[in-house]
Each structure stands twice: as structure tokens, then as C-alpha cells.
Short mmCIF file of C-alpha atoms in Angstrom, two decimals:
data_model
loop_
_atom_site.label_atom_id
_atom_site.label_comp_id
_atom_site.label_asym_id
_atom_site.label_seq_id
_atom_site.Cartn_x
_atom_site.Cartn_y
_atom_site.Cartn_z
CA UNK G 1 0.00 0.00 0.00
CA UNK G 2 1.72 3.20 -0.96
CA UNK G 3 -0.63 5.84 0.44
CA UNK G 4 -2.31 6.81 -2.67
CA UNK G 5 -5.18 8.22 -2.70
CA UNK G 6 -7.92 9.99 -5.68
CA UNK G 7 -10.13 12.77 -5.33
CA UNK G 8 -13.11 13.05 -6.22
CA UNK G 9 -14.09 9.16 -6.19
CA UNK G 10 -16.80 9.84 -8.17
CA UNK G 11 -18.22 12.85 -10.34
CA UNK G 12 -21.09 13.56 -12.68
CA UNK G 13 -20.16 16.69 -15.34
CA UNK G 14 -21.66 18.10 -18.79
CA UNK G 15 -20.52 18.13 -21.93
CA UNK G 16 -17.63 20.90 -22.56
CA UNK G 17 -16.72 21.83 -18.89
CA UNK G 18 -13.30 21.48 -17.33
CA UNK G 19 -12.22 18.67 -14.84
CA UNK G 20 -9.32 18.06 -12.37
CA UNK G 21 -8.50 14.63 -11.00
CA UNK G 22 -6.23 14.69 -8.03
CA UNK G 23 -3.90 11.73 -6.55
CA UNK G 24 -2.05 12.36 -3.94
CA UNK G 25 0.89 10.12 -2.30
CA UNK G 26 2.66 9.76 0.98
CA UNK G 27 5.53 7.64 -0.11
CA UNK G 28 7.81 10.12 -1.85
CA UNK G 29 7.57 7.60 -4.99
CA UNK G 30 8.99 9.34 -7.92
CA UNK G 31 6.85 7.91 -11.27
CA UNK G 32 3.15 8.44 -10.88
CA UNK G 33 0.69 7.61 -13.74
CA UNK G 34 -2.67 8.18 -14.88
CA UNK G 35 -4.25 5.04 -16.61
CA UNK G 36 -8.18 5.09 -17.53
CA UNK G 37 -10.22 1.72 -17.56
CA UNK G 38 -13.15 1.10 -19.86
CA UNK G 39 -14.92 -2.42 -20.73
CA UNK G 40 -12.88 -4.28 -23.43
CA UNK G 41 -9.75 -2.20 -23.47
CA UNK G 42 -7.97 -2.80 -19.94
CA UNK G 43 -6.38 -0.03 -18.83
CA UNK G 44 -4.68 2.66 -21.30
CA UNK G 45 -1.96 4.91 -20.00
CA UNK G 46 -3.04 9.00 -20.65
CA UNK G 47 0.10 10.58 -18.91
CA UNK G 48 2.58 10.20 -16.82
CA UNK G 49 5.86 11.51 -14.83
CA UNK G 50 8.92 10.78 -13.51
CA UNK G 51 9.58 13.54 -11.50
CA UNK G 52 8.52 17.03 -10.43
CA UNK G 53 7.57 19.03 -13.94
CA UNK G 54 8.63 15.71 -15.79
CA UNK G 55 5.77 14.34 -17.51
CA UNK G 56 4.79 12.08 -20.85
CA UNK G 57 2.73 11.25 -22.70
CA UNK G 58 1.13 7.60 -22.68
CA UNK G 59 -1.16 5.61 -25.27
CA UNK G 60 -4.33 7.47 -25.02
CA UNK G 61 -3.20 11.08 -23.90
CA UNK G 62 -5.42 13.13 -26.12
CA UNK G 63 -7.75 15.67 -24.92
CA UNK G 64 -6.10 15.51 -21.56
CA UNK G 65 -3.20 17.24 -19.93
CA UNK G 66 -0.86 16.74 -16.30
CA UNK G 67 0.61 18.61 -14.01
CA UNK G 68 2.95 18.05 -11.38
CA UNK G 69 4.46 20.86 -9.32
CA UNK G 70 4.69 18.76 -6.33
CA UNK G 71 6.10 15.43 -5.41
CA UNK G 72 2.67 13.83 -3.91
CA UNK G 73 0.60 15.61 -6.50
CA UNK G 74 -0.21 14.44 -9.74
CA UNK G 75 -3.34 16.18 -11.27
CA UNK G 76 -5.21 15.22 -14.34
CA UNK G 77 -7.19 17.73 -16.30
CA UNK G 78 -9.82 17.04 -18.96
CA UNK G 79 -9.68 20.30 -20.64
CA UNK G 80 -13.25 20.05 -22.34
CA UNK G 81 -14.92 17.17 -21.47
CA UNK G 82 -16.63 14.90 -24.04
CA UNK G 83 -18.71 11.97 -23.34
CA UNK G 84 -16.01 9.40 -24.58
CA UNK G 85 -14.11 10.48 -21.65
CA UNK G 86 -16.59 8.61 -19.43
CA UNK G 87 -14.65 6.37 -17.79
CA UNK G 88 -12.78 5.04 -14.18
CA UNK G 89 -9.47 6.71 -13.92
CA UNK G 90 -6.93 5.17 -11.66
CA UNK G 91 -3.63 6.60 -10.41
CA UNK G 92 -0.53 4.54 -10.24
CA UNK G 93 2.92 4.69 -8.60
CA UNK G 94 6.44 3.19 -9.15
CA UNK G 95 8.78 3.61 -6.13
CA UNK G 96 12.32 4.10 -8.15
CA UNK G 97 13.32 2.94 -11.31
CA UNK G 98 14.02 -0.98 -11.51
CA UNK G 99 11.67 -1.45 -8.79
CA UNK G 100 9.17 -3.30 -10.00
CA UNK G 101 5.57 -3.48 -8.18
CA UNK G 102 2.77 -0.65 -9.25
CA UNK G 103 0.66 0.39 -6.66
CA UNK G 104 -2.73 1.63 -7.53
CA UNK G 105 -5.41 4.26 -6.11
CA UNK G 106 -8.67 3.12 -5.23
CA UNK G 107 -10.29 5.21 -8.68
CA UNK G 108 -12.36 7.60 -9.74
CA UNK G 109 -15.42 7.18 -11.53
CA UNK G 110 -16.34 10.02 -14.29
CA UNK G 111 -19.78 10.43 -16.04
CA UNK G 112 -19.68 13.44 -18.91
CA UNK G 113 -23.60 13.49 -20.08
CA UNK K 1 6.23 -3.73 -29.92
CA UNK K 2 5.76 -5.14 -26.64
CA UNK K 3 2.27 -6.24 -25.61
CA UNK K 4 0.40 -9.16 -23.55
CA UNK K 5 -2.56 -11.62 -24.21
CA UNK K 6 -4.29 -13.29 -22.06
CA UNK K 7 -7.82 -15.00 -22.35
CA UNK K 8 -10.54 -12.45 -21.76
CA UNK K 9 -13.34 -14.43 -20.55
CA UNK K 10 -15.73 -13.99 -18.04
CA UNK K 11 -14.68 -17.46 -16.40
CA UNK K 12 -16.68 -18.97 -14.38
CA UNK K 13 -16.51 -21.41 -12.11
CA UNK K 14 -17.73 -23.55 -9.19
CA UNK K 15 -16.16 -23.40 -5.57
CA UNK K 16 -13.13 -25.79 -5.52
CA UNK K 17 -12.56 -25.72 -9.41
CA UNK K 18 -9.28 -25.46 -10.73
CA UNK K 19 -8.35 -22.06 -12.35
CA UNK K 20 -6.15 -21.60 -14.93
CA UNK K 21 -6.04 -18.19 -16.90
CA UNK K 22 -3.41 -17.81 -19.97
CA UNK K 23 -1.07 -15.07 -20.25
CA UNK K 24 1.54 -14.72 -23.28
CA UNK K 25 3.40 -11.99 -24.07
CA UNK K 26 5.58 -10.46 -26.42
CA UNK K 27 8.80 -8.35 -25.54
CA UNK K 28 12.16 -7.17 -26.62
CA UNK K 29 15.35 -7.89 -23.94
CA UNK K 30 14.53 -9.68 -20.65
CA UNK K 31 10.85 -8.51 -18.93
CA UNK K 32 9.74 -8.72 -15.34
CA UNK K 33 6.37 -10.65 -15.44
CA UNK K 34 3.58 -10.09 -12.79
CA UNK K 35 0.00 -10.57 -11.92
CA UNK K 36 -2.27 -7.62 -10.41
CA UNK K 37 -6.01 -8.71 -9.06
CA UNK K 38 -8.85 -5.82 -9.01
CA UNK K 39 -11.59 -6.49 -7.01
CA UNK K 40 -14.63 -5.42 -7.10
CA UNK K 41 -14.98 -1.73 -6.39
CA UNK K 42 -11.44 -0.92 -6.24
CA UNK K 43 -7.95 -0.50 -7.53
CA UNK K 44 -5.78 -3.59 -8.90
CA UNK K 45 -2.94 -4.79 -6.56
CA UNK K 46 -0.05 -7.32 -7.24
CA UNK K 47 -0.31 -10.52 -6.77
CA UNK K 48 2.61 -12.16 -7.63
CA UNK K 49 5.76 -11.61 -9.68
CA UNK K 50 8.29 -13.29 -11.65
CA UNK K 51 11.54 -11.63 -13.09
CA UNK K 52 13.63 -13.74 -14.59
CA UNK K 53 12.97 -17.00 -17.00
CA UNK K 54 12.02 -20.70 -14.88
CA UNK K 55 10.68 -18.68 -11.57
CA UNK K 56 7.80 -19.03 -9.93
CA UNK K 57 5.97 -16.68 -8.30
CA UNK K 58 3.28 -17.57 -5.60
CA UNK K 59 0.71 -16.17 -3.06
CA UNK K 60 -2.65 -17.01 -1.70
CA UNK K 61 -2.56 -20.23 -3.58
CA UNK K 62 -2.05 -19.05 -6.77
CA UNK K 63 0.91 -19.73 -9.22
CA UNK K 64 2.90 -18.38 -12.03
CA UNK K 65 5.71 -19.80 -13.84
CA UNK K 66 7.87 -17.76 -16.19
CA UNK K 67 8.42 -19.52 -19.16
CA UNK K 68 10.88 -17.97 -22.13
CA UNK K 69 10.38 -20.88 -24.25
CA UNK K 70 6.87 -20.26 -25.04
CA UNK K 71 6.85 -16.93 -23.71
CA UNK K 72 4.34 -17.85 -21.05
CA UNK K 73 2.89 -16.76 -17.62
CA UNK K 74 0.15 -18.99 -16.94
CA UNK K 75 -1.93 -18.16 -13.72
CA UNK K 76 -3.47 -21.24 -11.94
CA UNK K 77 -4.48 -22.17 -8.62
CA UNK K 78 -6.11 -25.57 -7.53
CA UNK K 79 -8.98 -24.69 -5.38
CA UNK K 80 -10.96 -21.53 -6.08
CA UNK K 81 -12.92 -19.77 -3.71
CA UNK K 82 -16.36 -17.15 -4.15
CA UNK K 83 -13.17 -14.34 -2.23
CA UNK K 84 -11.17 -14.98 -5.57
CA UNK K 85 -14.14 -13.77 -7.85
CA UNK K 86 -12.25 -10.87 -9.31
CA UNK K 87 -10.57 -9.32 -12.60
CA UNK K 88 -7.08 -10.55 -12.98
CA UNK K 89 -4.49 -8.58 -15.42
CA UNK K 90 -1.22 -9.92 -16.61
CA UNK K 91 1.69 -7.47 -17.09
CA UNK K 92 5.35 -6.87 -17.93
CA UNK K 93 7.73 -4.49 -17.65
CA UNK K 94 10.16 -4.76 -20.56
CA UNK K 95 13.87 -5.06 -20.22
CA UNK K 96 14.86 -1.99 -21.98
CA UNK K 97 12.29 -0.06 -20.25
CA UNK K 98 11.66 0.28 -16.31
CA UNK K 99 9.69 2.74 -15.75
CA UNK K 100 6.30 1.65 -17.96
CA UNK K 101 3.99 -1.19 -17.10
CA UNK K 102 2.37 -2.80 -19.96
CA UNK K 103 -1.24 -4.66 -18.95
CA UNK K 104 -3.05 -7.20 -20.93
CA UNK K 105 -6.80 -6.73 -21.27
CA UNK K 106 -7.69 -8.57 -18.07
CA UNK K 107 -10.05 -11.47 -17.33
CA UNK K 108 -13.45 -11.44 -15.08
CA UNK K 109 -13.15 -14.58 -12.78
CA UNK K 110 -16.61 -15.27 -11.22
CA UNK K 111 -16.65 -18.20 -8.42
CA UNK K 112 -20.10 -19.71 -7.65
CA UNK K 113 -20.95 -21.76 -4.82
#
């Protein structure tokens, strides 16, 4: 258990309106990722970071962007939110590099009607 | 490029059933195999591991055998339970690159009594 956890858990939003994701972390891990999770896909990497200011892109990262300005803070912002972006969107951490067990946060569920 | 497959189901079974759930993947260099579980309502979380070619990794009663031959990592476990009703995901992180986790689509495991 590294700590992590997501806020909101759950949100309802229209069409077109901006929304921030939040994990936070108490283990000082240094990678922290945002993945989403739909039926029949798994889970799809948007962003992630290796460090403070360091972030990537991952598989899916369109019409989303990152931030990071603090260790334990790794916020995800849907810009304009469109109803394919309906999903549960689950933080991840990495402790150092070559270490190799993921912890996950407990989700967030988004609905964009 | 590097990716997993594993059977998608849903499985399900009957209390006491054997359970196995295939996982192959593809990969350049040497990856680190592993198996996360998700239960219902929250985040996955590892199960077991493997990281080098002929080891098995273990917990709970399940198994996982690293095999480079047929680039395997078959999860089974003899005796299921209702408790092990649950999504399970293979993964691998690839030699040449430790700091992204690659998932295969997962598979719903449903245990009936």
C-alpha cells in the first residue's frame, strides 16, 4: 500500500466543462501515472511523470493534460470534457526505477452526459 | 512492440474448481512478469511476480511460472474460492524499459458456490 489516494471518487459533469483529477501520495515515490479503464480495453496509460515538472505522454493522452508541481501531487485535467471520456481513472505509482511493483489508487469514476 | 494476451473471458466457475487463466506476451530484452487482481470496487494490486525466465511466483494459492520458451505466464491455482471472484491482469515491464507497465486486457473470474 503506498498511500495513494484519488479525489473526487466519483463525479457527474456536462458536456464541454473542465475537470481536475487529483492523486495524492505519501511515499515520496517518484513515477506516478494516470491510466483510464473502460470495458474491453484494460487499462490505457493517458500521462505520466517521472519527476517534479517531468511528464509524458502515454497511449491514449489526447484531450487531456498533467501537471505536477509537487512530489505527492499528480493532477489530471480534462480540458473540455466529451462523453467518450466517461470512464474510471486510476492513479498509479512506481517507487524508483528498476523497482518493479505498481501500486494503484482506489479510482475515480467520471460520467460526462 | 511489446504487448500481452491473455484470455478475456468472463470465467466462471464452481467453488473448488481449478483455475487456470493464460497469459503470453511479447517483448524485446529480458521482462519482469507479474499478476495484479482488481476487485470489485477498487484499484488492482499485485499478486505475484516473476523476473527472470524458470521462476515461480506464488501467493494465496495461486501460481505463475515464467516460461521464455513459449513466452508464457500462466496463472493457476487448484482450489478456487467465491473471495477470488475478481478481474485478474497480466503485465510486464520490458527489459529496456523500467519505468512503464504494460497490462493485458484482463479477465473477469466469477466463483459460484
Amino acid at each position: 500500500d503506498a498511500g495513494i489516494t484519488q479525489s473526487p471518487r466519483h463525479k457527474v459533469t456536462e458536456t464541454g466543462t473542465p475537470v481536475t483529477l487529483r492523486c495524492h501520495q505519501t511515499e515520496n515515490h517518484r513515477y506516478m501515472y494516470w491510466y483510464r479503464q473502460d470495458p474491453g480495453h484494460g487499462l490505457r496509460l493517458i500521462h505520466y511523470s517521472y519527476g517534479v515538472k517531468d511528464t509524458d505522454k502515454g497511449e491514449v493522452s489526447d484531450g487531456y493534460s498533467v501537471s505536477r508541481s509537487k512530489t505527492e501531487d499528480f493532477l489530471l485535467t480534462l480540458e473540455s470534457a466529451t462523453s467518450s471520456q466517461t470512464s474510471v481513472y486510476f492513479c498509479a505509482t512506481f517507487g524508483t526505477k528498476g523497482t518493479d511493483t505498481q501500486y494503484f489508487g482506489p479510482g475515480t469514476r467520471l460520467t460526462v452526459l | 512492440g511489446d504487448s500481452v494476451t491473455q484470455m478475456e473471458g468472463p470465467v466462471t466457475l464452481s467453488e473448488e474448481a481449478f483455475l487456470t487463466i493464460n497469459c503470453t506476451y511479447t517483448a524485446t530484452g529480458y521482462p519482469s512478469l507479474f499478476w495484479y487482481v482488481q476487485y470489485p470496487g477498487e484499484g488492482l494490486q499485485l499478486l505475484l511476480k516473476a523476473t527472470k525466465a524458470d521462476d515461480k511466483g506464488s501467493n494465496k494459492g495461486f501460481e505463475a511460472t515464467y516460461r521464455k520458451e513459449t513466452t508464457s505466464f500462466h496463472l493457476e491455482k487448484g482450489s478456487v474460492q467465491v473471495s477470488d471472484s475478481a478481474v485478474y491482469f497480466c503485465a510486464l515491464i520490458p527489459g529496456t524499459s523500467y519505468d512503464k507497465v504494460i497490462f493485458g486486457p484482463g479477465t473477469s473470474l466469477s466463483v459460484i458456490p
